[in-house]
mmCIF file of C-alpha atoms in Angstrom:
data_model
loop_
_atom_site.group_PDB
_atom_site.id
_atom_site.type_symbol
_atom_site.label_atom_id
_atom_site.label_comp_id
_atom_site.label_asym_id
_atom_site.label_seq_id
_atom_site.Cartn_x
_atom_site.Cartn_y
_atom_site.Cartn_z
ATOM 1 C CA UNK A 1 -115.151 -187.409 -18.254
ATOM 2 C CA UNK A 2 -116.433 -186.415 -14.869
ATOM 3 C CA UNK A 3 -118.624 -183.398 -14.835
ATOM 4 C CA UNK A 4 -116.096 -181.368 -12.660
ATOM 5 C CA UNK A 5 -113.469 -181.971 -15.190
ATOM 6 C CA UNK A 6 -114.992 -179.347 -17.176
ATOM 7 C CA UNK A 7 -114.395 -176.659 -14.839
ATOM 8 C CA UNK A 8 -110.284 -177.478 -14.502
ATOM 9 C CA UNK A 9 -107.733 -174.676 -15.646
ATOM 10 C CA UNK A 10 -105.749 -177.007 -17.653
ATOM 11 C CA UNK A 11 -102.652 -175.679 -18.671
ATOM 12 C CA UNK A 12 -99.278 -177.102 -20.435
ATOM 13 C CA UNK A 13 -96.495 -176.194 -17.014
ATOM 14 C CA UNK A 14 -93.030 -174.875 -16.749
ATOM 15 C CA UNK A 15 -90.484 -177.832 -16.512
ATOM 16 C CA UNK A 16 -87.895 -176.753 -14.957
ATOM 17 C CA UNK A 17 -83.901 -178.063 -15.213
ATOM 18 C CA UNK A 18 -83.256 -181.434 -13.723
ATOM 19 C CA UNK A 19 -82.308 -181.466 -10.167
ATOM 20 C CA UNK A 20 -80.361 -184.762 -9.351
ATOM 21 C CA UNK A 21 -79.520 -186.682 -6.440
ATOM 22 C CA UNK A 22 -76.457 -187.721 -6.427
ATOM 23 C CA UNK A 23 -73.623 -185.837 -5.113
ATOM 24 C CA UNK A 24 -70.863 -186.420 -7.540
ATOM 25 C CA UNK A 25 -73.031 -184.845 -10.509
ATOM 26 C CA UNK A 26 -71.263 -181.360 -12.033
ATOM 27 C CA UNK A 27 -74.354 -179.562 -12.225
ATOM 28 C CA UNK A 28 -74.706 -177.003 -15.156
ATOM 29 C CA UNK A 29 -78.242 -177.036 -16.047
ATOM 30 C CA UNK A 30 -79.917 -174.587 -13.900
ATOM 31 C CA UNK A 31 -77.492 -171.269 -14.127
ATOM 32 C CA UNK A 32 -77.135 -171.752 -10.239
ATOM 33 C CA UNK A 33 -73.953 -169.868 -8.746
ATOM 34 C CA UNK A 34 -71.642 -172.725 -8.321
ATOM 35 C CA UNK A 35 -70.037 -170.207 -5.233
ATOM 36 C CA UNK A 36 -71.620 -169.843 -1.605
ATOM 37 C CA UNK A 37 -73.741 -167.293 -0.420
ATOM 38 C CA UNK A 38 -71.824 -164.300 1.424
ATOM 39 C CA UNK A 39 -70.084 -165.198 4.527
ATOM 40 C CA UNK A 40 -72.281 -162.893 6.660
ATOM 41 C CA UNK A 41 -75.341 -164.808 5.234
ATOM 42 C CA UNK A 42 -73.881 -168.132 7.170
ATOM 43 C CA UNK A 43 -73.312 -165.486 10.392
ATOM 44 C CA UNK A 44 -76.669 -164.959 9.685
ATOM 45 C CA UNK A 45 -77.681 -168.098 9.813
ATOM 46 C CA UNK A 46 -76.140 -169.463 12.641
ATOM 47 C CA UNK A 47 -77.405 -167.031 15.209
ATOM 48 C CA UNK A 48 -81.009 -166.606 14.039
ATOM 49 C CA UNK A 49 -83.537 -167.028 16.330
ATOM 50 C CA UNK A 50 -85.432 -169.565 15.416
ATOM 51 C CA UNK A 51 -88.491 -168.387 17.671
ATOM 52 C CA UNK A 52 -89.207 -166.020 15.144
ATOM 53 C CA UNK A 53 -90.604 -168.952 13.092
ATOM 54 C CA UNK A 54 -93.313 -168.970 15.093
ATOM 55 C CA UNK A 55 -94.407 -166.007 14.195
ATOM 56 C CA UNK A 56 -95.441 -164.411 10.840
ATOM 57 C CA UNK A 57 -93.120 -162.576 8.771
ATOM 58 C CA UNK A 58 -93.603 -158.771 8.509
ATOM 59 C CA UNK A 59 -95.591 -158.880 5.823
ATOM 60 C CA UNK A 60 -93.839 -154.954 3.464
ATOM 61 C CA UNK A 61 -90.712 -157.306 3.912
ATOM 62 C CA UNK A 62 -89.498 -153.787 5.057
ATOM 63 C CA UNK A 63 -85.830 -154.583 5.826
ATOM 64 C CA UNK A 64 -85.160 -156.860 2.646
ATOM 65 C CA UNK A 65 -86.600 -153.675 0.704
ATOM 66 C CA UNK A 66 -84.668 -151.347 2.455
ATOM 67 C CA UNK A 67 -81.574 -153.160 2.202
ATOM 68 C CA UNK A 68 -82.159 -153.486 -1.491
ATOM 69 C CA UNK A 69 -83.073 -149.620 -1.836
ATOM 70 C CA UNK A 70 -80.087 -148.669 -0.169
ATOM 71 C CA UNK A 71 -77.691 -150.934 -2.785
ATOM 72 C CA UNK A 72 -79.551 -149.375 -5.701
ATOM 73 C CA UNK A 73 -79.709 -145.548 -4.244
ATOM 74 C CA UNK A 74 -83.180 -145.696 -4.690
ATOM 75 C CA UNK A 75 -86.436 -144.862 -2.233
ATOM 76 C CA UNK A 76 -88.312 -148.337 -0.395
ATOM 77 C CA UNK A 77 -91.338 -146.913 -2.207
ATOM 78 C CA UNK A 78 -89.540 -147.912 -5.440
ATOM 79 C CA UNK A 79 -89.130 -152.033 -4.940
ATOM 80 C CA UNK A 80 -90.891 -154.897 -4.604
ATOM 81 C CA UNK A 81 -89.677 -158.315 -3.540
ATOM 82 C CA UNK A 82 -91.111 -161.731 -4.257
ATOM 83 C CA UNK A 83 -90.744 -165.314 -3.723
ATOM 84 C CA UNK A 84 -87.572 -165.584 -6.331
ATOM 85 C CA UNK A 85 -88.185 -163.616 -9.359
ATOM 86 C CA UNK A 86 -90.763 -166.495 -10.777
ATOM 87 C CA UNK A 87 -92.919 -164.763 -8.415
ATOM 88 C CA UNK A 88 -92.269 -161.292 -8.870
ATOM 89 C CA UNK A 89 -93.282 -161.670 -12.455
ATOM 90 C CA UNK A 90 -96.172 -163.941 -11.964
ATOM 91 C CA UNK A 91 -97.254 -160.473 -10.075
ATOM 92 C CA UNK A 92 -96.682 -158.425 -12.324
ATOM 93 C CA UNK A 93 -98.485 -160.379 -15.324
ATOM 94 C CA UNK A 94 -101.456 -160.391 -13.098
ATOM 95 C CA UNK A 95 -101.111 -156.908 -12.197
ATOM 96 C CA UNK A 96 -100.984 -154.994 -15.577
ATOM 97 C CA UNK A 97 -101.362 -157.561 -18.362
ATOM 98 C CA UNK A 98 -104.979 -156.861 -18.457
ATOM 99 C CA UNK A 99 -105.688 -155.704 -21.455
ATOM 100 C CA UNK A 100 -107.513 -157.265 -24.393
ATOM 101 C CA UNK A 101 -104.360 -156.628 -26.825
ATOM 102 C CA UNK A 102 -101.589 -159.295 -26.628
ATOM 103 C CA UNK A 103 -98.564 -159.277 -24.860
ATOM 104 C CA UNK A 104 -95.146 -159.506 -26.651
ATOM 105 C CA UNK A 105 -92.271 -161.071 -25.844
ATOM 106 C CA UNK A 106 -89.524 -163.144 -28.180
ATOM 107 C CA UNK A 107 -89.767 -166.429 -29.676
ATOM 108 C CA UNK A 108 -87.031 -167.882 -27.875
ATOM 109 C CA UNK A 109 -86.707 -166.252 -24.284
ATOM 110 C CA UNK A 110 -87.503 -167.560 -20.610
ATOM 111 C CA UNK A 111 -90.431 -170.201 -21.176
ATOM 112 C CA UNK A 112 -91.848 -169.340 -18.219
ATOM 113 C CA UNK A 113 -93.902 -166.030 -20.124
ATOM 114 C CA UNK A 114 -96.012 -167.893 -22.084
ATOM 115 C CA UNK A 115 -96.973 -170.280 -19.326
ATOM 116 C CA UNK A 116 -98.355 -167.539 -17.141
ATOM 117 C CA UNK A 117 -99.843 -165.664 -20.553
ATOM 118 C CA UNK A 118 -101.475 -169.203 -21.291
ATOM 119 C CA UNK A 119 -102.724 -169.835 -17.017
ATOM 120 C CA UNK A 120 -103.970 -166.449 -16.669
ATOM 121 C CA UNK A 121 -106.071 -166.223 -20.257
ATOM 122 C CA UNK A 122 -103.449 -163.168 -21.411
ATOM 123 C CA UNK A 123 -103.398 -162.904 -25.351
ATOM 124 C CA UNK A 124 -99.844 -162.926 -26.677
ATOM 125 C CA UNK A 125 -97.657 -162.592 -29.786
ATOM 126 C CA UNK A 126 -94.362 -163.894 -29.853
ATOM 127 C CA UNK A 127 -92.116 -162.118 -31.550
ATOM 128 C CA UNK A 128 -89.003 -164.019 -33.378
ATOM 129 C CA UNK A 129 -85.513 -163.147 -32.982
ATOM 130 C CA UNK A 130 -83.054 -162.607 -35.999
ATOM 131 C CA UNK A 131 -81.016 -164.880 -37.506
ATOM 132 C CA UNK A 132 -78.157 -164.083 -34.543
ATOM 133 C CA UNK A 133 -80.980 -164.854 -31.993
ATOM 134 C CA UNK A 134 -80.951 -160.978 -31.469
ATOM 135 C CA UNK A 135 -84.444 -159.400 -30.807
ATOM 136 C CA UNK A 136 -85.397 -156.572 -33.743
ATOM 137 C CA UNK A 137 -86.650 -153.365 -31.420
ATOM 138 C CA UNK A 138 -88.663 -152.835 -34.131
ATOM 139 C CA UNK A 139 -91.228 -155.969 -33.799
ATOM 140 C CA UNK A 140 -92.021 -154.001 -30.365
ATOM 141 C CA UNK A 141 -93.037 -150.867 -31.979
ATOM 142 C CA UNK A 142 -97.110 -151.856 -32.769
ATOM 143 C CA UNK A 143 -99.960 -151.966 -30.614
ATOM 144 C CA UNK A 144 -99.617 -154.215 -27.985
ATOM 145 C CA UNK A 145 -100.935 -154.977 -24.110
ATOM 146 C CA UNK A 146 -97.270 -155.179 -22.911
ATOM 147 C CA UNK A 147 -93.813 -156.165 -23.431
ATOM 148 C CA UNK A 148 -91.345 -158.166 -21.141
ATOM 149 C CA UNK A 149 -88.332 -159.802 -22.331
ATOM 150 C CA UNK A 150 -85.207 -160.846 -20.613
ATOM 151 C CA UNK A 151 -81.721 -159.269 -20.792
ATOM 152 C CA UNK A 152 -79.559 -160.927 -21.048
ATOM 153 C CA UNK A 153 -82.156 -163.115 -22.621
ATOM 154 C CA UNK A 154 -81.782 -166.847 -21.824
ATOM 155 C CA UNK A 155 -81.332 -169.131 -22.963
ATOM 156 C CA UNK A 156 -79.750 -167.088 -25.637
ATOM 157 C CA UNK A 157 -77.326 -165.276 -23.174
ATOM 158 C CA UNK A 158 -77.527 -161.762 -26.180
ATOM 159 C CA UNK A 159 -76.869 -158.324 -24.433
ATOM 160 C CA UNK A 160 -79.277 -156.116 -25.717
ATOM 161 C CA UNK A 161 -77.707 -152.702 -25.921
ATOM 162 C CA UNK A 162 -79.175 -150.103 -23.689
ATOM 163 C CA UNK A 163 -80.237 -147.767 -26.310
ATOM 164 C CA UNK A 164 -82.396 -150.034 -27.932
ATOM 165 C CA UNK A 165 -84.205 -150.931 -24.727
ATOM 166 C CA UNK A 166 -85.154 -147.122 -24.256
ATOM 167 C CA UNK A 167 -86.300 -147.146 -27.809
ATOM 168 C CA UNK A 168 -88.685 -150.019 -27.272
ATOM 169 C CA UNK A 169 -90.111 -148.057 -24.102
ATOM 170 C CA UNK A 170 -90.430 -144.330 -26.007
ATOM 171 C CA UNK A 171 -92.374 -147.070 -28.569
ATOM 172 C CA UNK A 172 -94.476 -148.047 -25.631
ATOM 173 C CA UNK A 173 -95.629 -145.452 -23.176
ATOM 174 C CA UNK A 174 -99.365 -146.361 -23.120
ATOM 175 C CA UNK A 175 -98.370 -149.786 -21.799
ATOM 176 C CA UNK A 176 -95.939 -151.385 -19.235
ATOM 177 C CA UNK A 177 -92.633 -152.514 -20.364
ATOM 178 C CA UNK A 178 -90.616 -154.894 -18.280
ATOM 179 C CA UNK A 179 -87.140 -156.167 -18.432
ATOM 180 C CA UNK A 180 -86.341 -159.133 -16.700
ATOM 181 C CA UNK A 181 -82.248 -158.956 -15.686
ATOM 182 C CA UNK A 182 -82.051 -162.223 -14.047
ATOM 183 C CA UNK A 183 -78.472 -162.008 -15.637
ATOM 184 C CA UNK A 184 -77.541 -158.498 -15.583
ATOM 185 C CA UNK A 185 -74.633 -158.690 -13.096
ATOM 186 C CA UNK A 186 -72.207 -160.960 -15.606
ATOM 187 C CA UNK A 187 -72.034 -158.822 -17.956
ATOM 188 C CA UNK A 188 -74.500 -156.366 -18.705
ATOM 189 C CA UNK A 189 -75.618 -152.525 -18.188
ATOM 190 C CA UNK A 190 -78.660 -152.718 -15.916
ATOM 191 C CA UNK A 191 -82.143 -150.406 -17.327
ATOM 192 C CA UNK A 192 -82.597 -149.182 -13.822
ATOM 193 C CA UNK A 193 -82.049 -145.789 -14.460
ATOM 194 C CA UNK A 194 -84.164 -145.354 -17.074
ATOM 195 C CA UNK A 195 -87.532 -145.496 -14.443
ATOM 196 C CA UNK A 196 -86.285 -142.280 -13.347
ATOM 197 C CA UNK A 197 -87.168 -141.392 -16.844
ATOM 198 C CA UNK A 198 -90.503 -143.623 -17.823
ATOM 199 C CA UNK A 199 -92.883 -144.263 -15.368
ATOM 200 C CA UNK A 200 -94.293 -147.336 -17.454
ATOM 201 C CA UNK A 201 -90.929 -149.145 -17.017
ATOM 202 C CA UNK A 202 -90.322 -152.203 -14.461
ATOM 203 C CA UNK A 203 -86.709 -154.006 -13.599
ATOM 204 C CA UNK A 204 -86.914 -157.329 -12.171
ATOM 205 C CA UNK A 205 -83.670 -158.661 -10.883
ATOM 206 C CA UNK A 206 -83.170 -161.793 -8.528
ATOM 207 C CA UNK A 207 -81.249 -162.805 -5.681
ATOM 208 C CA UNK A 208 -80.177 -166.199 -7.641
ATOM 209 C CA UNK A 209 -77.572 -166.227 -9.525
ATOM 210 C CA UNK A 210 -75.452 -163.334 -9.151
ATOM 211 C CA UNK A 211 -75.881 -163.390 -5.401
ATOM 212 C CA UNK A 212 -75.646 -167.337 -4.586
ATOM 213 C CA UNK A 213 -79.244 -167.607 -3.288
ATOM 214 C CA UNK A 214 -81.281 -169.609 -5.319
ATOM 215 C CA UNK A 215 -82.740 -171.998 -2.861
ATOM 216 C CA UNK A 216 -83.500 -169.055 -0.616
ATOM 217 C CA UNK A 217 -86.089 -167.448 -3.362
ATOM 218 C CA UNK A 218 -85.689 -163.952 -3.517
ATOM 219 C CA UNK A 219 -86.535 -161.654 -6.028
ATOM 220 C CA UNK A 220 -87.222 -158.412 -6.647
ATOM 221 C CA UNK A 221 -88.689 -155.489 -8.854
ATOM 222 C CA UNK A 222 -87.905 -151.781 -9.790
ATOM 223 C CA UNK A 223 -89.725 -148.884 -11.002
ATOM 224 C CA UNK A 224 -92.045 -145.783 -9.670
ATOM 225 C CA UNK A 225 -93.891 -145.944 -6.405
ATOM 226 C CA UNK A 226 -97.313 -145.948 -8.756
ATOM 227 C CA UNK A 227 -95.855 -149.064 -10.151
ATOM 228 C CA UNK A 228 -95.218 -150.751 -7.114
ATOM 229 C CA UNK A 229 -98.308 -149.453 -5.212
ATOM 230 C CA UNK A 230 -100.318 -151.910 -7.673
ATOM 231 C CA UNK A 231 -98.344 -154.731 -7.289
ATOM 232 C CA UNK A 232 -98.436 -154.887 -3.882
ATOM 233 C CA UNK A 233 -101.871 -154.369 -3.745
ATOM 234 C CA UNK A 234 -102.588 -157.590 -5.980
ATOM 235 C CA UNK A 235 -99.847 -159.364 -3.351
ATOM 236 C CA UNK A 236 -101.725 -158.544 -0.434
ATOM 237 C CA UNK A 237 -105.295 -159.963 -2.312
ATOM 238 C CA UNK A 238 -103.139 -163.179 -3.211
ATOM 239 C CA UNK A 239 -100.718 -164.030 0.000
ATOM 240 C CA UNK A 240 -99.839 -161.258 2.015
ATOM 241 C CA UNK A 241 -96.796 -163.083 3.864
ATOM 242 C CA UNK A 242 -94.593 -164.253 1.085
ATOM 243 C CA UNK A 243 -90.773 -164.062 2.109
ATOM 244 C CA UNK A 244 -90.216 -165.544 5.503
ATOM 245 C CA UNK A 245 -88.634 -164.923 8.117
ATOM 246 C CA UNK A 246 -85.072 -166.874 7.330
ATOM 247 C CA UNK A 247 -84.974 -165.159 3.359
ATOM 248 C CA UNK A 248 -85.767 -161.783 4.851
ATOM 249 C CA UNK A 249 -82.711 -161.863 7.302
ATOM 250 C CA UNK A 250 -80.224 -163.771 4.781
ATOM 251 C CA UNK A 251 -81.359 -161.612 2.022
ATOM 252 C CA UNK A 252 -80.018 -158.492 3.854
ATOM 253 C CA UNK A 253 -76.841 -159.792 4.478
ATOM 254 C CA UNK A 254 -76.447 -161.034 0.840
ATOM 255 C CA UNK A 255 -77.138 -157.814 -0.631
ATOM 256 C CA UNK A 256 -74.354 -155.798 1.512
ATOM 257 C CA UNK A 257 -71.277 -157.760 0.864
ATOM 258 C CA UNK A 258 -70.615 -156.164 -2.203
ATOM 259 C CA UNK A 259 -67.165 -156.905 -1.748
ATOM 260 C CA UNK A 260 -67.961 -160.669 -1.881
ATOM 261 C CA UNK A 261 -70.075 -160.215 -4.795
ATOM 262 C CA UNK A 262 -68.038 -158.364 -7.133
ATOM 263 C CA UNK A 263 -65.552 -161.280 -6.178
ATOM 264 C CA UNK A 264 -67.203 -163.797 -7.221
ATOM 265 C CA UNK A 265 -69.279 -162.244 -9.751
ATOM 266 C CA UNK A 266 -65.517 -161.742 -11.396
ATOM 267 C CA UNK A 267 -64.392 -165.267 -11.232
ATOM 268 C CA UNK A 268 -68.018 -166.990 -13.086
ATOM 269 C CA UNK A 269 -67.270 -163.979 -16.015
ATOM 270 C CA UNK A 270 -63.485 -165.412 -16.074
ATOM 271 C CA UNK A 271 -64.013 -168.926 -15.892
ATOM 272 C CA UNK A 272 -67.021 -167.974 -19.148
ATOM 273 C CA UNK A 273 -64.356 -166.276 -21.407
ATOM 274 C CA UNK A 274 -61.984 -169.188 -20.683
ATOM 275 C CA UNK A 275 -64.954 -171.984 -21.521
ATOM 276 C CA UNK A 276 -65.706 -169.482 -24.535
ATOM 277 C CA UNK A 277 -61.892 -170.006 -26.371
ATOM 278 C CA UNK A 278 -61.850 -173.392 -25.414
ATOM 279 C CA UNK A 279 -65.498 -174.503 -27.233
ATOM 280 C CA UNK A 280 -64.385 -172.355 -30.106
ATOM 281 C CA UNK A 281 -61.321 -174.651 -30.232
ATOM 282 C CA UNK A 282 -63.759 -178.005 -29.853
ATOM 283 C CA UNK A 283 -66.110 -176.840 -32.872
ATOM 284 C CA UNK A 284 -68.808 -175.128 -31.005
ATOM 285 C CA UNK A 285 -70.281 -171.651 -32.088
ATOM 286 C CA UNK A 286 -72.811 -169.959 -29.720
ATOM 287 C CA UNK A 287 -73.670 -165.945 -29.365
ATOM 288 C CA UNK A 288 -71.454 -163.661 -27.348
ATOM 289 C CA UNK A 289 -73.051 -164.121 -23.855
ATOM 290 C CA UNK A 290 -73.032 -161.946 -21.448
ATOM 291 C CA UNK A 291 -74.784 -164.208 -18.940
ATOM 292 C CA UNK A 292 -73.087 -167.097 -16.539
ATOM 293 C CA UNK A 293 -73.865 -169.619 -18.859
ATOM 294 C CA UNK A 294 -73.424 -170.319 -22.787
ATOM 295 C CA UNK A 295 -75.634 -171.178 -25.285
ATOM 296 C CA UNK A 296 -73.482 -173.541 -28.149
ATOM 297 C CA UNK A 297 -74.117 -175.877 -30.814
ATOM 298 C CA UNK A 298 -71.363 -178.292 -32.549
ATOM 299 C CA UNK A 299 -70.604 -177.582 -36.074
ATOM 300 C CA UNK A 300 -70.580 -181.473 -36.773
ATOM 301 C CA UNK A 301 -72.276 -183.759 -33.500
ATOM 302 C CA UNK A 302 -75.765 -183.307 -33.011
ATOM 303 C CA UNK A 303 -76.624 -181.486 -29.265
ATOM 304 C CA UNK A 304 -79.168 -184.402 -27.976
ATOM 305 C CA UNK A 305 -76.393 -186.639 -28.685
ATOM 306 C CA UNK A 306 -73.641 -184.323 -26.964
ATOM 307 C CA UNK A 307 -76.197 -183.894 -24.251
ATOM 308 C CA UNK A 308 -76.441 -187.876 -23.427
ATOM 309 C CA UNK A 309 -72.936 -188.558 -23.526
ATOM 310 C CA UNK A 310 -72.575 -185.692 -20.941
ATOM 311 C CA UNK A 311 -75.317 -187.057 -18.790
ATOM 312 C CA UNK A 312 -73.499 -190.302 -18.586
ATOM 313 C CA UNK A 313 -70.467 -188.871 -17.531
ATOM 314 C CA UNK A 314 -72.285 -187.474 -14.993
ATOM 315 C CA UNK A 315 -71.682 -183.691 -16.228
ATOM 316 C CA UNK A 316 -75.598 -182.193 -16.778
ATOM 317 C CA UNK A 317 -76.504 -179.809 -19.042
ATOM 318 C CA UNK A 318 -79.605 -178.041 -20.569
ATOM 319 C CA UNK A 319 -81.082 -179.549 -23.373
ATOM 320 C CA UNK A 320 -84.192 -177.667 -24.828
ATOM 321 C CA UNK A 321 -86.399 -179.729 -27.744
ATOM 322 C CA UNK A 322 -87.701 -176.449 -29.397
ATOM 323 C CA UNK A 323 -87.766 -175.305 -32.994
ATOM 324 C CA UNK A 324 -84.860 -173.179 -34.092
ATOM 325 C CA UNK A 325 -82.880 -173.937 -31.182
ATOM 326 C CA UNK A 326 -83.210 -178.180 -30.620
ATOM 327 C CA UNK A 327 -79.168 -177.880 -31.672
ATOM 328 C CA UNK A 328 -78.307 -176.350 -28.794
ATOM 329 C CA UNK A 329 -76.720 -176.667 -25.838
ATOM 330 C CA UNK A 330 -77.502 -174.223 -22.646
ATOM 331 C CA UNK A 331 -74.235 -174.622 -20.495
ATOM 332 C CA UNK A 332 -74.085 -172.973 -17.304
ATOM 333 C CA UNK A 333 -71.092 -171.701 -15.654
ATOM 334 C CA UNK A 334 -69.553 -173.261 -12.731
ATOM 335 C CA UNK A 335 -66.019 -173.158 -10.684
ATOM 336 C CA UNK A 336 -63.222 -173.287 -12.931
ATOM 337 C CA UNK A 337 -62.106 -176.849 -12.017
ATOM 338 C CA UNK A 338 -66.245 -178.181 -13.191
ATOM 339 C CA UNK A 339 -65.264 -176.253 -16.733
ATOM 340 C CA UNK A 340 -62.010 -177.467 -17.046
ATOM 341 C CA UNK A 341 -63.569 -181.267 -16.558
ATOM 342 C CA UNK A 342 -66.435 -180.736 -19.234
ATOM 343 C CA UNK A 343 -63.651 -179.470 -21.679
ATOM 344 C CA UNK A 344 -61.649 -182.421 -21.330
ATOM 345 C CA UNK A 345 -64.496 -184.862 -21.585
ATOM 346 C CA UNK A 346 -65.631 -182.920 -24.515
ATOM 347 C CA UNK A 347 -61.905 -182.662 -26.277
ATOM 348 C CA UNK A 348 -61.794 -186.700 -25.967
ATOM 349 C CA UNK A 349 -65.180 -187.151 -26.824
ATOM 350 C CA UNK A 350 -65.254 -185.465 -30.206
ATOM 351 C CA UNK A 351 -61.757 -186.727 -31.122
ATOM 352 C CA UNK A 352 -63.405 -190.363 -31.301
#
């Protein structure tokens, strides 16, 4: 081995969902929105001036965190917003998971935590979810440098209830809790008012999957001005212009419709009860989600096998290889007429 070899930060990466090629793929992998952004987002987008590219982007993002202020009643001095949530979080691990305690989060949650804890030398403790693949409040109640954990979590899709996510904070004032509500809007009751309440409490939502934006990358963060004061401060000593200037305007425009989101919002948590009845019929069992996707395994046919013969027929799903969950199936939501076509390749396919 080469001498500078020695000095490398080698780390095992994310791997994120398979993004293919080919246009006649029903994609369900990735929990992207299978609707359009808003309309005024295309508006937008057709009249911006695309001089401004030649100029830096303001770098508070002042009008995306403005816009997002005014949606959630709160003060600018109360959000933060990142390159897609990813980045928000990647923020805040480097911002206040400093300590020499570990970090907790659940066994089975976003694998993205423990790829940070693991880059940025952060001690952790995973912490394993019940039998339901519920997280026990309890396992959060010990010394620790931290807590995040998603919720809904994913790939689980479990609604923790909102009483037991103020319990885990009142268990944790001496360190910063976060809760990451990447899937909040299909189903959930957002923790946002509770950092009126704790001041060691973050929200981190994201522009998405709820709001049709995930190639845009927006995301954003909640909690007191102290909070956010720090993040921003490590932002500015890592990039200081991270949105530009084309997710700044389209993010405004996304986050006023509401009318458009509730719409649409509506029709992904239809079209998910509907897929629900219909993989009960088929054999499948999976927790109650409240996300836009569902999380199911097959009382008799293997998942890697259900996966493959899905993934011939074109129809892509997520298919993780972990302990305790390699049975599984993570199946994201997407228009009514993609859900009705994985049913009835499904229906055939186990009746052979």
């Amino acid at each position: 081995m080469d001498n500078w070899e020695n000095y490398v930060r080698k780390v095992v990466p994310y791997v994120p969902g398979e993004q293919p090629e080919q246009a006649s793929v029903i994609k369900l992998n990735t929990n992207e929105n299978p609707y359009p952004p808003a309309p005024g987002v295309l508006r937008a987008l057709e009249t911006f001036e695309t001089d401004k590219l030649r100029l830096y982007p303001e770098p508070t993002c002042k009008v995306l965190v403005e816009a997002i202020a005014e949606y959630y009643g709160l003060s600018a001095e109360k959000v933060f917003v990142g390159v897609g949530s990813d980045d928000v979080l990647a923020m805040i691990f480097m911002t206040f998971f400093n300590s020499a305690k570990p970090i907790c989060f659940p066994d089975i949650t976003y694998s993205f935590y423990d790829v940070w804890a693991d880059m940025l030398r952060i001690p952790y403790e995973v912490k394993s979810l019940d039998e339901s693949f519920l997280i026990k409040k309890e396992d959060y109640y010990g010394e620790n440098g931290g807590v995040i954990f998603p919720n809904p979590n994913a790939p689980t899709g479990a609604l923790m209830d909102l009483t037991e996510i103020e319990d885990i904070v009142v268990h944790n004032r001496d360190v910063i809790v976060v809760v990451d509500e990447a899937y909040i809007d299909f189903g959930g009751v957002s923790a946002l008012p509770l950092i009126e309440k704790y001041d060691n409490l973050l929200v981190v939502q994201t522009f998405s999957k709820s709001r049709s934006m995930a190639g845009m990358r927006i995301g954003f963060a909640m909690g007191n001005e102290k909070l956010i004061r720090y993040i921003n401060d490590v932002k500015y000593s890592f990039n200081s212009y991270t949105l530009n200037q084309t997710s700044l305007a389209l993010g405004v425009e996304a986050i006023r419709d509401r009318a458009y989101f509730e719409s649409t919002r509506r029709r992904i948590i239809d079209t998910r009860e509907w897929t629900k009845k219909e993989l009960l019929v088929l054999g499948f069992s999976f927790c109650d989600s409240k996300s836009n996707f569902i999380f199911a395994t097959h009382r008799l046919v293997p998942a890697k096998q259900i996966f493959e013969a899905l993934r011939n027929e074109n129809i892509y799903v997520r298919y993780f290889s972990k302990e305790r969950i390699k049975n599984y199936l993570r199946i994201s939501i997407g228009t009514q007429a993609e859900m009705e076509t994985l049913i009835d390749f499904l229906r055939q396919y186990l009746a052979d």
